[in-house]
């Protein structure tokens, strides 16, 4: 592989991981009867609708069919991708409902 191919592979892997992170966030919201779009907008009020989030919400399953996603897992995944504002909003809901 040349350098350009390696860079493209790294970007592709990052994008796949980011999609997984967004899906984990969306499913956690569904599992807690929260609207992922509203939480995202609260964290990032000046950003337009996030197409990755919209797609992830389409791939969520009803709460009864989902595996448990711990609060700690969600916060860790959000922090890995630098979503500190979203992690802050999520933690507010974790602490205060």
PDB file of C-alpha atoms in Angstrom:
ATOM      1  CA  UNK A   1       0.000   0.000   0.000  1.00  0.00           C
ATOM      2  CA  UNK A   2       1.173   3.459  -0.755  1.00  0.00           C
ATOM      3  CA  UNK A   3       0.750   6.410   1.589  1.00  0.00           C
ATOM      4  CA  UNK A   4      -2.464   7.656  -0.070  1.00  0.00           C
ATOM      5  CA  UNK A   5      -4.096   4.210   0.226  1.00  0.00           C
ATOM      6  CA  UNK A   6      -3.099   3.976   3.889  1.00  0.00           C
ATOM      7  CA  UNK A   7      -4.564   7.424   4.575  1.00  0.00           C
ATOM      8  CA  UNK A   8      -7.792   6.474   2.789  1.00  0.00           C
ATOM      9  CA  UNK A   9      -8.007   3.271   4.857  1.00  0.00           C
ATOM     10  CA  UNK A  10      -7.503   5.200   8.100  1.00  0.00           C
ATOM     11  CA  UNK A  11     -10.219   7.710   7.153  1.00  0.00           C
ATOM     12  CA  UNK A  12     -12.618   4.907   6.206  1.00  0.00           C
ATOM     13  CA  UNK A  13     -12.004   3.115   9.514  1.00  0.00           C
ATOM     14  CA  UNK A  14     -12.513   6.337  11.480  1.00  0.00           C
ATOM     15  CA  UNK A  15     -15.794   7.021   9.654  1.00  0.00           C
ATOM     16  CA  UNK A  16     -17.017   3.485  10.405  1.00  0.00           C
ATOM     17  CA  UNK A  17     -16.082   3.872  14.067  1.00  0.00           C
ATOM     18  CA  UNK A  18     -17.810   7.258  14.181  1.00  0.00           C
ATOM     19  CA  UNK A  19     -20.984   5.713  12.737  1.00  0.00           C
ATOM     20  CA  UNK A  20     -20.827   3.043  15.447  1.00  0.00           C
ATOM     21  CA  UNK A  21     -20.458   5.746  18.109  1.00  0.00           C
ATOM     22  CA  UNK A  22     -23.502   7.598  16.764  1.00  0.00           C
ATOM     23  CA  UNK A  23     -25.528   4.376  16.690  1.00  0.00           C
ATOM     24  CA  UNK A  24     -24.564   3.626  20.313  1.00  0.00           C
ATOM     25  CA  UNK A  25     -25.690   7.135  21.289  1.00  0.00           C
ATOM     26  CA  UNK A  26     -28.976   6.822  19.393  1.00  0.00           C
ATOM     27  CA  UNK A  27     -29.753   3.389  20.834  1.00  0.00           C
ATOM     28  CA  UNK A  28     -28.921   4.538  24.362  1.00  0.00           C
ATOM     29  CA  UNK A  29     -31.402   7.387  23.897  1.00  0.00           C
ATOM     30  CA  UNK A  30     -34.093   5.007  22.636  1.00  0.00           C
ATOM     31  CA  UNK A  31     -33.405   2.695  25.587  1.00  0.00           C
ATOM     32  CA  UNK A  32     -33.986   5.645  27.947  1.00  0.00           C
ATOM     33  CA  UNK A  33     -37.054   7.027  26.150  1.00  0.00           C
ATOM     34  CA  UNK A  34     -35.144  10.090  24.980  1.00  0.00           C
ATOM     35  CA  UNK A  35     -35.110  11.694  21.542  1.00  0.00           C
ATOM     36  CA  UNK A  36     -31.534  11.498  20.202  1.00  0.00           C
ATOM     37  CA  UNK A  37     -32.116  14.443  17.871  1.00  0.00           C
ATOM     38  CA  UNK A  38     -33.265  16.694  20.734  1.00  0.00           C
ATOM     39  CA  UNK A  39     -30.268  15.786  22.903  1.00  0.00           C
ATOM     40  CA  UNK A  40     -27.924  16.390  19.975  1.00  0.00           C
ATOM     41  CA  UNK A  41     -29.535  19.778  19.273  1.00  0.00           C
ATOM     42  CA  UNK A  42     -29.206  20.723  22.933  1.00  0.00           C
ATOM     43  CA  UNK A  43     -25.477  19.926  22.826  1.00  0.00           C
ATOM     44  CA  UNK A  44     -24.885  21.505  19.412  1.00  0.00           C
ATOM     45  CA  UNK A  45     -27.619  24.124  18.894  1.00  0.00           C
ATOM     46  CA  UNK A  46     -25.886  25.841  15.988  1.00  0.00           C
ATOM     47  CA  UNK A  47     -25.240  22.731  13.921  1.00  0.00           C
ATOM     48  CA  UNK A  48     -27.681  21.643  11.238  1.00  0.00           C
ATOM     49  CA  UNK A  49     -29.322  18.239  11.402  1.00  0.00           C
ATOM     50  CA  UNK A  50     -26.707  15.519  11.569  1.00  0.00           C
ATOM     51  CA  UNK A  51     -27.275  13.103   8.670  1.00  0.00           C
ATOM     52  CA  UNK A  52     -25.238  10.393  10.408  1.00  0.00           C
ATOM     53  CA  UNK A  53     -27.530  10.654  13.432  1.00  0.00           C
ATOM     54  CA  UNK A  54     -30.660  10.555  11.267  1.00  0.00           C
ATOM     55  CA  UNK A  55     -29.355   7.379   9.612  1.00  0.00           C
ATOM     56  CA  UNK A  56     -28.378   5.845  12.964  1.00  0.00           C
ATOM     57  CA  UNK A  57     -31.851   6.461  14.404  1.00  0.00           C
ATOM     58  CA  UNK A  58     -33.269   4.505  11.459  1.00  0.00           C
ATOM     59  CA  UNK A  59     -31.095   1.553  12.522  1.00  0.00           C
ATOM     60  CA  UNK A  60     -32.093   1.524  16.172  1.00  0.00           C
ATOM     61  CA  UNK A  61     -34.346  -1.179  17.559  1.00  0.00           C
ATOM     62  CA  UNK A  62     -37.144  -0.899  20.108  1.00  0.00           C
ATOM     63  CA  UNK A  63     -35.982  -0.770  23.711  1.00  0.00           C
ATOM     64  CA  UNK A  64     -37.254  -4.285  24.375  1.00  0.00           C
ATOM     65  CA  UNK A  65     -35.060  -5.717  21.592  1.00  0.00           C
ATOM     66  CA  UNK A  66     -31.888  -3.850  22.479  1.00  0.00           C
ATOM     67  CA  UNK A  67     -28.944  -4.964  24.537  1.00  0.00           C
ATOM     68  CA  UNK A  68     -28.214  -2.788  27.551  1.00  0.00           C
ATOM     69  CA  UNK A  69     -25.808   0.077  26.889  1.00  0.00           C
ATOM     70  CA  UNK A  70     -24.288   1.262  30.140  1.00  0.00           C
ATOM     71  CA  UNK A  71     -23.962   4.951  30.901  1.00  0.00           C
ATOM     72  CA  UNK A  72     -20.214   4.508  31.288  1.00  0.00           C
ATOM     73  CA  UNK A  73     -19.897   2.889  27.860  1.00  0.00           C
ATOM     74  CA  UNK A  74     -21.764   5.722  26.198  1.00  0.00           C
ATOM     75  CA  UNK A  75     -19.727   8.426  27.942  1.00  0.00           C
ATOM     76  CA  UNK A  76     -16.462   6.654  27.084  1.00  0.00           C
ATOM     77  CA  UNK A  77     -17.395   6.325  23.416  1.00  0.00           C
ATOM     78  CA  UNK A  78     -18.498   9.962  23.207  1.00  0.00           C
ATOM     79  CA  UNK A  79     -15.280  11.168  24.799  1.00  0.00           C
ATOM     80  CA  UNK A  80     -13.144   9.063  22.452  1.00  0.00           C
ATOM     81  CA  UNK A  81     -14.570  11.071  19.572  1.00  0.00           C
ATOM     82  CA  UNK A  82     -14.322  14.423  21.332  1.00  0.00           C
ATOM     83  CA  UNK A  83     -18.057  14.875  21.792  1.00  0.00           C
ATOM     84  CA  UNK A  84     -17.628  16.549  25.166  1.00  0.00           C
ATOM     85  CA  UNK A  85     -20.655  18.821  24.781  1.00  0.00           C
ATOM     86  CA  UNK A  86     -22.870  15.853  23.966  1.00  0.00           C
ATOM     87  CA  UNK A  87     -21.383  13.854  26.842  1.00  0.00           C
ATOM     88  CA  UNK A  88     -22.197  16.768  29.162  1.00  0.00           C
ATOM     89  CA  UNK A  89     -25.840  16.880  28.003  1.00  0.00           C
ATOM     90  CA  UNK A  90     -26.142  13.092  28.284  1.00  0.00           C
ATOM     91  CA  UNK A  91     -24.681  13.109  31.795  1.00  0.00           C
ATOM     92  CA  UNK A  92     -27.232  15.742  32.834  1.00  0.00           C
ATOM     93  CA  UNK A  93     -30.001  13.332  31.792  1.00  0.00           C
ATOM     94  CA  UNK A  94     -28.254  10.471  33.552  1.00  0.00           C
ATOM     95  CA  UNK A  95     -28.109  12.463  36.788  1.00  0.00           C
ATOM     96  CA  UNK A  96     -31.425  14.264  36.691  1.00  0.00           C
ATOM     97  CA  UNK A  97     -33.622  12.371  34.261  1.00  0.00           C
TER      98      UNK A  97
END
